[in-house]
Coordinates of C-alpha atoms in Angstrom, one line a residue:
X1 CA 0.0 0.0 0.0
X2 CA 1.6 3.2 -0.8
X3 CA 1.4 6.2 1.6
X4 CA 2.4 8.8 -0.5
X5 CA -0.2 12.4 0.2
X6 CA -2.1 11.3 -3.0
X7 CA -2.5 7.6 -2.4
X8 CA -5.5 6.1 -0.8
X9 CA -9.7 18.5 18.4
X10 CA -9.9 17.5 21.6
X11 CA -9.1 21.8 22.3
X12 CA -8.1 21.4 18.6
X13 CA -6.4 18.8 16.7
X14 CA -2.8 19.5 18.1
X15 CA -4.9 18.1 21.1
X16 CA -5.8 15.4 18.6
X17 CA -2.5 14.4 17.9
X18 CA -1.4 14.3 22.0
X19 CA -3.7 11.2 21.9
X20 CA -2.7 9.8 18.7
X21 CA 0.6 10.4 20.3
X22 CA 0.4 8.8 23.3
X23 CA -1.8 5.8 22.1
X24 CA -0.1 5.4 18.6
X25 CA 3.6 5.5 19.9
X26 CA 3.0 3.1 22.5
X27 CA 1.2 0.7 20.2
X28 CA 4.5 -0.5 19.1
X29 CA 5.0 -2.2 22.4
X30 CA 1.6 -3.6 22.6
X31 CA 2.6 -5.0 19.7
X32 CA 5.6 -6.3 20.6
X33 CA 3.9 -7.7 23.8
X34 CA 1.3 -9.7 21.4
X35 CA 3.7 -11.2 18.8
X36 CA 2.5 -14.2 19.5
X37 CA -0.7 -13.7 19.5
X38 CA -0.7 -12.3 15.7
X39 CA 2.1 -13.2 14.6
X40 CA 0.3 -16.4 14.4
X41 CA -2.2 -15.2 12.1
X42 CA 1.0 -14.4 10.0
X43 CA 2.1 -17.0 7.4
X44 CA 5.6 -16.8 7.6
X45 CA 4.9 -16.1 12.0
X46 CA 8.4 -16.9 13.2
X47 CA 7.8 -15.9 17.1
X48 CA 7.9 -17.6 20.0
X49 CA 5.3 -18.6 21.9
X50 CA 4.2 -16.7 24.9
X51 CA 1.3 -16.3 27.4
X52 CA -1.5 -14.7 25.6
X53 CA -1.9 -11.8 28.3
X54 CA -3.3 -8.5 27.5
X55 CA -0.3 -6.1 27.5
X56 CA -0.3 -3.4 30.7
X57 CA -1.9 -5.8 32.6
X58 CA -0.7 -6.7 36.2
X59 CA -0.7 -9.9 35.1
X60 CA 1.8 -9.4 32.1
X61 CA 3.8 -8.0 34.9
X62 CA 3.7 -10.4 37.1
X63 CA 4.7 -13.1 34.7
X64 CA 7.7 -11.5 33.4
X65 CA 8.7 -10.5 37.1
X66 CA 8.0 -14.4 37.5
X67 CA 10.2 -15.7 34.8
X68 CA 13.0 -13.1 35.6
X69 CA 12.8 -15.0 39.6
X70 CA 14.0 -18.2 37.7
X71 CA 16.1 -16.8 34.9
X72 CA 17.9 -13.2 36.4
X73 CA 19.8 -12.4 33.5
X74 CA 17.1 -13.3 30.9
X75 CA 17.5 -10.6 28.1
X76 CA 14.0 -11.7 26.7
X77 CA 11.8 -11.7 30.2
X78 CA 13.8 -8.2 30.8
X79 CA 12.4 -6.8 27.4
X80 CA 9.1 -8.1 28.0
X81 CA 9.1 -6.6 31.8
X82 CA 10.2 -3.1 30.1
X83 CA 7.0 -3.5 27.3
X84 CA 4.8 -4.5 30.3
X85 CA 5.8 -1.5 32.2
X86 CA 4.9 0.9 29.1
X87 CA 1.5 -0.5 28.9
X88 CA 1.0 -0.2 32.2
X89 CA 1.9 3.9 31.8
X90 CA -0.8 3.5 28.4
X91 CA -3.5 2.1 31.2
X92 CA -3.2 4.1 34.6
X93 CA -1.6 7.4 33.2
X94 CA 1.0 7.4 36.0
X95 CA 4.7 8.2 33.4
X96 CA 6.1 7.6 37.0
X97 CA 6.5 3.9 35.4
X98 CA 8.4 5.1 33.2
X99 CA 11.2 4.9 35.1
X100 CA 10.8 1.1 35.8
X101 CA 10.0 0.5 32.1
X102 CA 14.1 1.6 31.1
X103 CA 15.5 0.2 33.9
X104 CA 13.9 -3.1 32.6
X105 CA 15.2 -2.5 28.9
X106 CA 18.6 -1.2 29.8
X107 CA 18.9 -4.0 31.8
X108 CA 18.3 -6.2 28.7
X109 CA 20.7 -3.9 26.8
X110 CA 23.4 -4.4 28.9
X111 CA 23.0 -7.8 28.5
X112 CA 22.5 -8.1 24.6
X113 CA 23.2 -5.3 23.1
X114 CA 21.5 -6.0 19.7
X115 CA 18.5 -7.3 21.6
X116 CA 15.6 -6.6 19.2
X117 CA 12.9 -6.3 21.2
X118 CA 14.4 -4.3 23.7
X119 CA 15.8 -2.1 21.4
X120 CA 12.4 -1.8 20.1
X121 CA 11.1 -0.8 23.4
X122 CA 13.7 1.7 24.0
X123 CA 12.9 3.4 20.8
X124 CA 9.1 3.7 22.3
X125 CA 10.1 4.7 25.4
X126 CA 12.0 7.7 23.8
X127 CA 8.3 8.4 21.7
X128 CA 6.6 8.2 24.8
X129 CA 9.0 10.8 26.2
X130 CA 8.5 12.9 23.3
X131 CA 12.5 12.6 22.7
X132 CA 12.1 12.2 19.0
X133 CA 15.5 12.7 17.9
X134 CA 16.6 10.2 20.4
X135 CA 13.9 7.8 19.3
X136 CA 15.6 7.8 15.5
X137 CA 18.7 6.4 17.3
X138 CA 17.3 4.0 18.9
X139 CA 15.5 3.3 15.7
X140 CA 18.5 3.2 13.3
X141 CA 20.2 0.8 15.6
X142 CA 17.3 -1.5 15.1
X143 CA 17.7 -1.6 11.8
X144 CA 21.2 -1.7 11.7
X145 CA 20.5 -5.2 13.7
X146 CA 17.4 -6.0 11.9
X147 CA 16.4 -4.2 8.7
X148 CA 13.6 -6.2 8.6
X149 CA 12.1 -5.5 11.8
X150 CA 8.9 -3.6 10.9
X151 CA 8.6 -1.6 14.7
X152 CA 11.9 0.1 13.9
X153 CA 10.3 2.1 10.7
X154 CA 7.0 2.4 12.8
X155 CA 9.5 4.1 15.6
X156 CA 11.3 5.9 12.7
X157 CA 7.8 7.1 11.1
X158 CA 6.3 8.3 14.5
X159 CA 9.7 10.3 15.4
X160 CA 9.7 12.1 11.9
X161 CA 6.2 13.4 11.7
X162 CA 7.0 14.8 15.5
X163 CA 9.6 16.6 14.3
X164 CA 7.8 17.7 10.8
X165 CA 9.6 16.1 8.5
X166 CA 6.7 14.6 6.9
X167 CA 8.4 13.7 3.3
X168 CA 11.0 10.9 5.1
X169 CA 8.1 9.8 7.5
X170 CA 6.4 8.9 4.3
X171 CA 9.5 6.9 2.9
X172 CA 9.9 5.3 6.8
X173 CA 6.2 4.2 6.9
X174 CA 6.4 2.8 3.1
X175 CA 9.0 0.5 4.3
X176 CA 6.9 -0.3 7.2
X177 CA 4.2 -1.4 5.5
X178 CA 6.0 -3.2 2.8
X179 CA 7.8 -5.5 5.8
X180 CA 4.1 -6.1 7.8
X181 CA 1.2 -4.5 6.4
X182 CA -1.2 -4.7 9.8
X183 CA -2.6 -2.9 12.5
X184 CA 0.3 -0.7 13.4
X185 CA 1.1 0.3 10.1
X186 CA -2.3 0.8 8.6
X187 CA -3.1 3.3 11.4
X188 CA -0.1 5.0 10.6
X189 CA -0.9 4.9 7.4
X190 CA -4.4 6.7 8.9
X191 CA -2.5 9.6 9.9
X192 CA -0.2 10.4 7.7
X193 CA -3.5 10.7 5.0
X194 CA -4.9 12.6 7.7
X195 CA -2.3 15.2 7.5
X196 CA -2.4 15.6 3.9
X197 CA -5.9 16.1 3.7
X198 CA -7.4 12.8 2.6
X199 CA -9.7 12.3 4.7
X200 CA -11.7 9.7 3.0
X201 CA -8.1 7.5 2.6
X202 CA -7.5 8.5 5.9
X203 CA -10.8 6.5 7.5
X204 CA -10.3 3.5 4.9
X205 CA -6.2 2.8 6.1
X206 CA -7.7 3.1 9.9
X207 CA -10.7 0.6 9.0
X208 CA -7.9 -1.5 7.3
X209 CA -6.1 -1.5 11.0
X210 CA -9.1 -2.6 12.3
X211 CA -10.2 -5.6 10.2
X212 CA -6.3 -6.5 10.6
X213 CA -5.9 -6.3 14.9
X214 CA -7.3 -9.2 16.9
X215 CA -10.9 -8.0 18.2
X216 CA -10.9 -6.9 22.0
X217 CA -7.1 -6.5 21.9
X218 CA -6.0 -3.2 22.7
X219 CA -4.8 -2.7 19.2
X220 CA -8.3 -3.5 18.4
X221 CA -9.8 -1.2 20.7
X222 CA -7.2 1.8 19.8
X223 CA -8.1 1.7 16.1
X224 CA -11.5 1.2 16.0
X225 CA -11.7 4.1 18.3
X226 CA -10.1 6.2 15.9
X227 CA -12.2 5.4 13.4
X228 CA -14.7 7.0 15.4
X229 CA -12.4 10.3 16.1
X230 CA -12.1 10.3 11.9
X231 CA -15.9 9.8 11.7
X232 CA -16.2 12.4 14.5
X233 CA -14.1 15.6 12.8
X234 CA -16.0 14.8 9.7
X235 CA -19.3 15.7 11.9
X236 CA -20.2 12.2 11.1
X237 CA -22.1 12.1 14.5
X238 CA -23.7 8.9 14.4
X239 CA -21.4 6.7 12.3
X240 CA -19.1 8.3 15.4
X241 CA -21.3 7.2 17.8
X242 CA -21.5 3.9 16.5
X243 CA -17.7 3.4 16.3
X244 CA -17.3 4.1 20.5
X245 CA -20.2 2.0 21.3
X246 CA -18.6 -1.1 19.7
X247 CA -15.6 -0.2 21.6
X248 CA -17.1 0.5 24.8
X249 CA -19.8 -2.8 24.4
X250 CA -16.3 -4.2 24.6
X251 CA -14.4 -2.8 27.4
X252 CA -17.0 -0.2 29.1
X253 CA -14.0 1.9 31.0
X254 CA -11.9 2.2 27.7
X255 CA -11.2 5.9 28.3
X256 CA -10.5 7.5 24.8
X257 CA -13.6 5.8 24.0
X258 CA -15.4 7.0 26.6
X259 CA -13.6 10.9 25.5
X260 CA -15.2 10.6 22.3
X261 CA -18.3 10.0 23.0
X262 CA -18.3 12.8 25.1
X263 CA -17.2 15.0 22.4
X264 CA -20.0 13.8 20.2
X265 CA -23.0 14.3 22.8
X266 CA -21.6 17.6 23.1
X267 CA -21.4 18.1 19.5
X268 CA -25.3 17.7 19.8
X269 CA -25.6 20.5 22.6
X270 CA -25.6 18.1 25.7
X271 CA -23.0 19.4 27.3
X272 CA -24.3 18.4 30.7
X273 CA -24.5 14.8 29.4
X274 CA -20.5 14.8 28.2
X275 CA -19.7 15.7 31.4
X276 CA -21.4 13.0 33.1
X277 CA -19.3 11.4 31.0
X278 CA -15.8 12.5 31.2
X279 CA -15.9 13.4 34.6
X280 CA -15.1 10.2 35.9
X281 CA -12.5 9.5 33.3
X282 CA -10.8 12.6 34.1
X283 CA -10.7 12.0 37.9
X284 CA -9.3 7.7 36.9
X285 CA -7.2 8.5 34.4
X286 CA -6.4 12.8 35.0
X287 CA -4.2 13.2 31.5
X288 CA -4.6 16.5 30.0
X289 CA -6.1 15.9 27.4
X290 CA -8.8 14.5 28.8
X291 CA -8.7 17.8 32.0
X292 CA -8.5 20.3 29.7
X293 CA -11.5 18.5 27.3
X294 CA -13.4 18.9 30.7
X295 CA -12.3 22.1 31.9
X296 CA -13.7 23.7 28.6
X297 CA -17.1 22.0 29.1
X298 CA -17.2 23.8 32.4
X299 CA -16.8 27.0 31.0
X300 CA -19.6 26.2 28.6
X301 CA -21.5 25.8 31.3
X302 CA -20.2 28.9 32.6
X303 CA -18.3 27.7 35.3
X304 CA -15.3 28.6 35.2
X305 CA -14.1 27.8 38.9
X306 CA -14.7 24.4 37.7
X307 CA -13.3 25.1 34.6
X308 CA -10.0 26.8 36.2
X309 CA -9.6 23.6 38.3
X310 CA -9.2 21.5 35.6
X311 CA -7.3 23.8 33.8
X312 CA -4.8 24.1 37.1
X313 CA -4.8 20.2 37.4
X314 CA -3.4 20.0 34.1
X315 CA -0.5 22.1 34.9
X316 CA 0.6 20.2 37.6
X317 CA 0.2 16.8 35.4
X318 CA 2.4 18.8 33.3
X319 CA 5.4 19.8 35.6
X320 CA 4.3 15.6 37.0
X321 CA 5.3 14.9 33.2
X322 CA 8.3 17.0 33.2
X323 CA 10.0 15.5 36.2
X324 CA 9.2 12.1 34.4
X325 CA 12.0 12.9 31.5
X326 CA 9.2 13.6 28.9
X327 CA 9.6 17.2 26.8
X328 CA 6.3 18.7 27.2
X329 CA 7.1 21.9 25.2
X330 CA 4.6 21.9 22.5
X331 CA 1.6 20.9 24.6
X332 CA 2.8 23.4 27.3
X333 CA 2.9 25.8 24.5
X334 CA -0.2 24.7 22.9
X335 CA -2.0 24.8 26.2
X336 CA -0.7 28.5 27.4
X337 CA -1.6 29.4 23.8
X338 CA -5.5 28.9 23.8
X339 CA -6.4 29.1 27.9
X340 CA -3.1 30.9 29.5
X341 CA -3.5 34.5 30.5
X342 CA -0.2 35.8 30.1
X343 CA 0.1 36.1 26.0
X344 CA 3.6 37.1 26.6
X345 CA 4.7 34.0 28.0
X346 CA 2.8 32.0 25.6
X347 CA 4.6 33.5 22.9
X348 CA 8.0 32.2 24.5
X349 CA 6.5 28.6 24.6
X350 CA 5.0 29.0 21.3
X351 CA 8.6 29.8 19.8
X352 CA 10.7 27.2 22.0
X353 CA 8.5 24.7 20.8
X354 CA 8.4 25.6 17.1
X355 CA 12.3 25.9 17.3
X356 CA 12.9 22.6 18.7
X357 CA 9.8 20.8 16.4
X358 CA 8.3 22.4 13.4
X359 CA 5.2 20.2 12.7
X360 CA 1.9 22.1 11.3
X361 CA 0.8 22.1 14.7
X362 CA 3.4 24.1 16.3
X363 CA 3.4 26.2 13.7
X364 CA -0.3 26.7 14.5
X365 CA 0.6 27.4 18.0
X366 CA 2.9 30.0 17.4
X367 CA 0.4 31.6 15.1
X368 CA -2.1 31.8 17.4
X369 CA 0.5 33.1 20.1
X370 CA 1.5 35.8 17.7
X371 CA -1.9 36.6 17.0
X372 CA -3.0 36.8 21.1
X373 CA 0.0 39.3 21.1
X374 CA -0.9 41.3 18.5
X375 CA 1.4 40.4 15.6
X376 CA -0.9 39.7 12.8
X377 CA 1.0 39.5 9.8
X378 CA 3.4 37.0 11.4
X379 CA 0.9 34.9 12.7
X380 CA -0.4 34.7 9.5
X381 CA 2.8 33.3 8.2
X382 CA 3.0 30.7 10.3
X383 CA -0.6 30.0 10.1
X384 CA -0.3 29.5 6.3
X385 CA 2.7 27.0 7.3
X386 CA 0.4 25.1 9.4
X387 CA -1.8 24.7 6.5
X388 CA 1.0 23.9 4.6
X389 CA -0.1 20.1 3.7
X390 CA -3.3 20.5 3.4
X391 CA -4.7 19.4 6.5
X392 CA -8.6 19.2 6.7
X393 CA -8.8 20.3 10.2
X394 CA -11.2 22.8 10.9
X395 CA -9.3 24.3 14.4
X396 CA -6.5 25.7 11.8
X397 CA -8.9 27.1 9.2
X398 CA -10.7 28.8 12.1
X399 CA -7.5 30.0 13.0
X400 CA -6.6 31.8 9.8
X401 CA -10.1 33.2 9.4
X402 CA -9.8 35.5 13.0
X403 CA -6.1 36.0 12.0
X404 CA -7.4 37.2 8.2
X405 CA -10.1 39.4 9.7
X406 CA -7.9 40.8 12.4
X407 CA -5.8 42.0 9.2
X408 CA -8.8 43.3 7.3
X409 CA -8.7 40.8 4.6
X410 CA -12.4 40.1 4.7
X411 CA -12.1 38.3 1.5
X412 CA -10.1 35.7 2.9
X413 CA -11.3 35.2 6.3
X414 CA -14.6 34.7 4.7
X415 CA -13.1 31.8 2.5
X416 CA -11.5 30.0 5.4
X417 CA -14.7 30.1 7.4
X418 CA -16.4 28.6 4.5
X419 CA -13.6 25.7 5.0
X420 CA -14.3 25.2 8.7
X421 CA -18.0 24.9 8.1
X422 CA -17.5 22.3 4.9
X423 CA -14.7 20.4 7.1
X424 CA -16.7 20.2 10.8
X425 CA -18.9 23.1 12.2
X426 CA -18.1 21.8 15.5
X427 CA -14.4 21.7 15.5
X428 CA -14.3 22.0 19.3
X429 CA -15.6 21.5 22.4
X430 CA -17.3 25.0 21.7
X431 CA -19.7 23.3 19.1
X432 CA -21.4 26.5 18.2
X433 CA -18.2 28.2 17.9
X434 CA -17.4 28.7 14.5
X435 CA -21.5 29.6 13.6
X436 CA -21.3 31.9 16.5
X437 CA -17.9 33.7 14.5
X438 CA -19.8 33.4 11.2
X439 CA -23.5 35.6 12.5
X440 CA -20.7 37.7 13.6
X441 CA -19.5 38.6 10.4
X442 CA -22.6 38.9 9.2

């Protein structure tokens, strides 16, 4: 399958992409954790057998803790403890695992150093740390062991499109798919349509990684889930709907389920009813994507102690993050950017972030930052680089339509709200934000 542009919001889609982020680049060690398990749906499967136990789980754990009583200095059990330990980060939220999760794999380094697996999983763990350039190390020394080793260009593909370098995360995820066309890299495949604007190819690769995970595995879960997030930013409402019932008829505390489904009852103006809904996600699993989701319902509701608290809690899960090892630059930035006070220091994030990764996204950021401080014609710059591939997502579009009438150009901030209405007219948890902007206008 080729993944070149033309082949087949939580806040906003940067918001989006934190939970692509955090689910997609730990995928790779669910995957890794279930070789067994579909690699024996494979032909030419060539994995050992293991315990068919749901990756994250204490269980999972407990058996590799178990096998590493017998067998100290087992390279395999250590890599598997390290993958278990990631999962376990991907269930509870708690990055404090982190910290078991590498001493597992370096552990298993130390004693192979061309361990696959564990090489593998140190790749992710750099992902999961947003240390992208690191991750491409760890990645090339994967290949350099084992160019056929499919999770080393899934590694490779995440790390590029974090830093913006879509082109080679293109040529990465080819590969990738060539080696094991499945799960992992059909939803990769998802995104990287995503970003160029086909939307339509976008939802086809992620039904494709669907009909190819295991049904009820996580990987299962994760991508039909996304399928409903694709249906969702379409304003497909019910075909989203549909998508997180299936997943929740399946696992009723699966959380990112649960997160859309708030997002599309409040698409429909129940905003009471999503947060009946997220609430108790928020206070199980208090990532901030899923506090600052709930923090803007508040102030729809027009409470904005409530909405403050949230917005508060998520910058102490952010400094929590921080002292973790993971870069939290961009989201910090993102986050200062659209619910901060100070503009000033927004701005500061907003560039930091940009310097260091120059995806559409941060590019978006900055432009809004420039724009909350005043500097129009900049932001437009870097709002038209946001746009840049062609990304159908209606949060930038919005963007460059307050940006264009801030400048005047009523010509042009007129034509991008006609694309924010055609994309999604609800492109937030404001659902009546963008018509509200356009009987402005008028």
């Amino acid at each position: 399958m080729a993944t070149t542009p033309n082949s087949p919001a939580l806040q906003r889609l940067p918001r989006k992409a934190l939970l692509w982020l955090l689910a997609a680049t730990l995928i790779t060690g669910a995957a890794l954790a279930l070789r067994s398990l579909t690699a024996a749906l494979q032909p030419d499967a060539t994995a050992p057998r293991a315990v068919a136990i749901e990756p994250g789980a204490l269980d999972a754990i407990a058996h590799a803790q178990a096998r590493l009583q017998r067998t100290p200095n087992d390279p395999d059990a250590l890599a598997q403890l390290g993958i278990a330990w990631l999962q376990r980060v991907r269930i509870t939220g708690d990055v404090s695992l982190y910290a078991y999760a590498q001493s597992a794999i370096d552990r298993a380094l130390a004693l192979d150093a061309q361990h696959s697996d564990a090489l593998a999983a140190r790749g992710t763990l750099a992902l999961a740390r947003h240390d992208f350039t690191g991750a491409l190390a760890w990645a090339d020394r994967l290949i350099a062991v084992n160019p056929y080793r499919a999770a080393a260009y899934g590694i490779r593909t995440d790390a590029l499109v974090e830093l913006g370098r879509y082109a080679a995360a293109v040529t990465a995820l080819q590969r990738m798919v060539d080696l094991r066309p499945d799960a992992e890299s059909y939803s990769r495949v998802s995104y990287l349509r995503e970003l160029h604007g086909d939307s339509n190819g976008a939802l086809a690769a992620m039904q494709m990684a669907v009909s190819s995970a295991v049904p009820g595995t996580e990987s299962w879960l994760w991508t039909l889930t996304h399928v409903g997030h694709l249906q969702r930013t379409q304003h497909r409402l019910a075909e989203a709907e549909a998508a997180y019932r299936q997943v929740l008829a399946q696992r009723p505390d699966y959380a990112p389920a649960i997160a859309g489904l708030a997002q599309v009852t409040v698409a429909h103006g129940d905003t009471s009813g999503a947060i009946d809904l997220l609430a108790p996600v928020a206070t199980r699993l208090p990532l901030p994507e899923y506090l600052i989701l709930l923090g803007e319902l508040y102030a729809m509701q027009g409470d904005r102690a409530a909405a403050q608290a949230q917005y508060d809690l998520v910058r102490v899960m952010q400094r929590l993050n921080a002292a973790s090892g993971m870069a939290v630059d961009l989201e910090l930035a993102t986050f200062e950017t659209v619910h901060g006070e100070d503009a000033a220091t927004a701005l500061t994030l907003a560039q930091a972030a940009y310097s260091a990764r120059p995806t559409i996204y941060a590019a978006d950021t900055l432009a809004w930052a420039l724009y909350r401080n005043g500097r129009y014609a900049e932001a437009q710059r870097y709002s038209e680089e946001a746009r840049r591939l062609g990304t159908r997502d209606a949060v930038l579009y919005l963007h460059a339509a307050e940006i264009a009438n801030a400048l005047g150009d009523d010509a042009t901030a007129q034509a991008m709200l006609e694309q924010v209405l055609a994309i999604n007219p609800s492109p937030s948890p404001r659902p009546h934000m963008a018509e509200t902007y356009t009987s402005e206008r008028r």
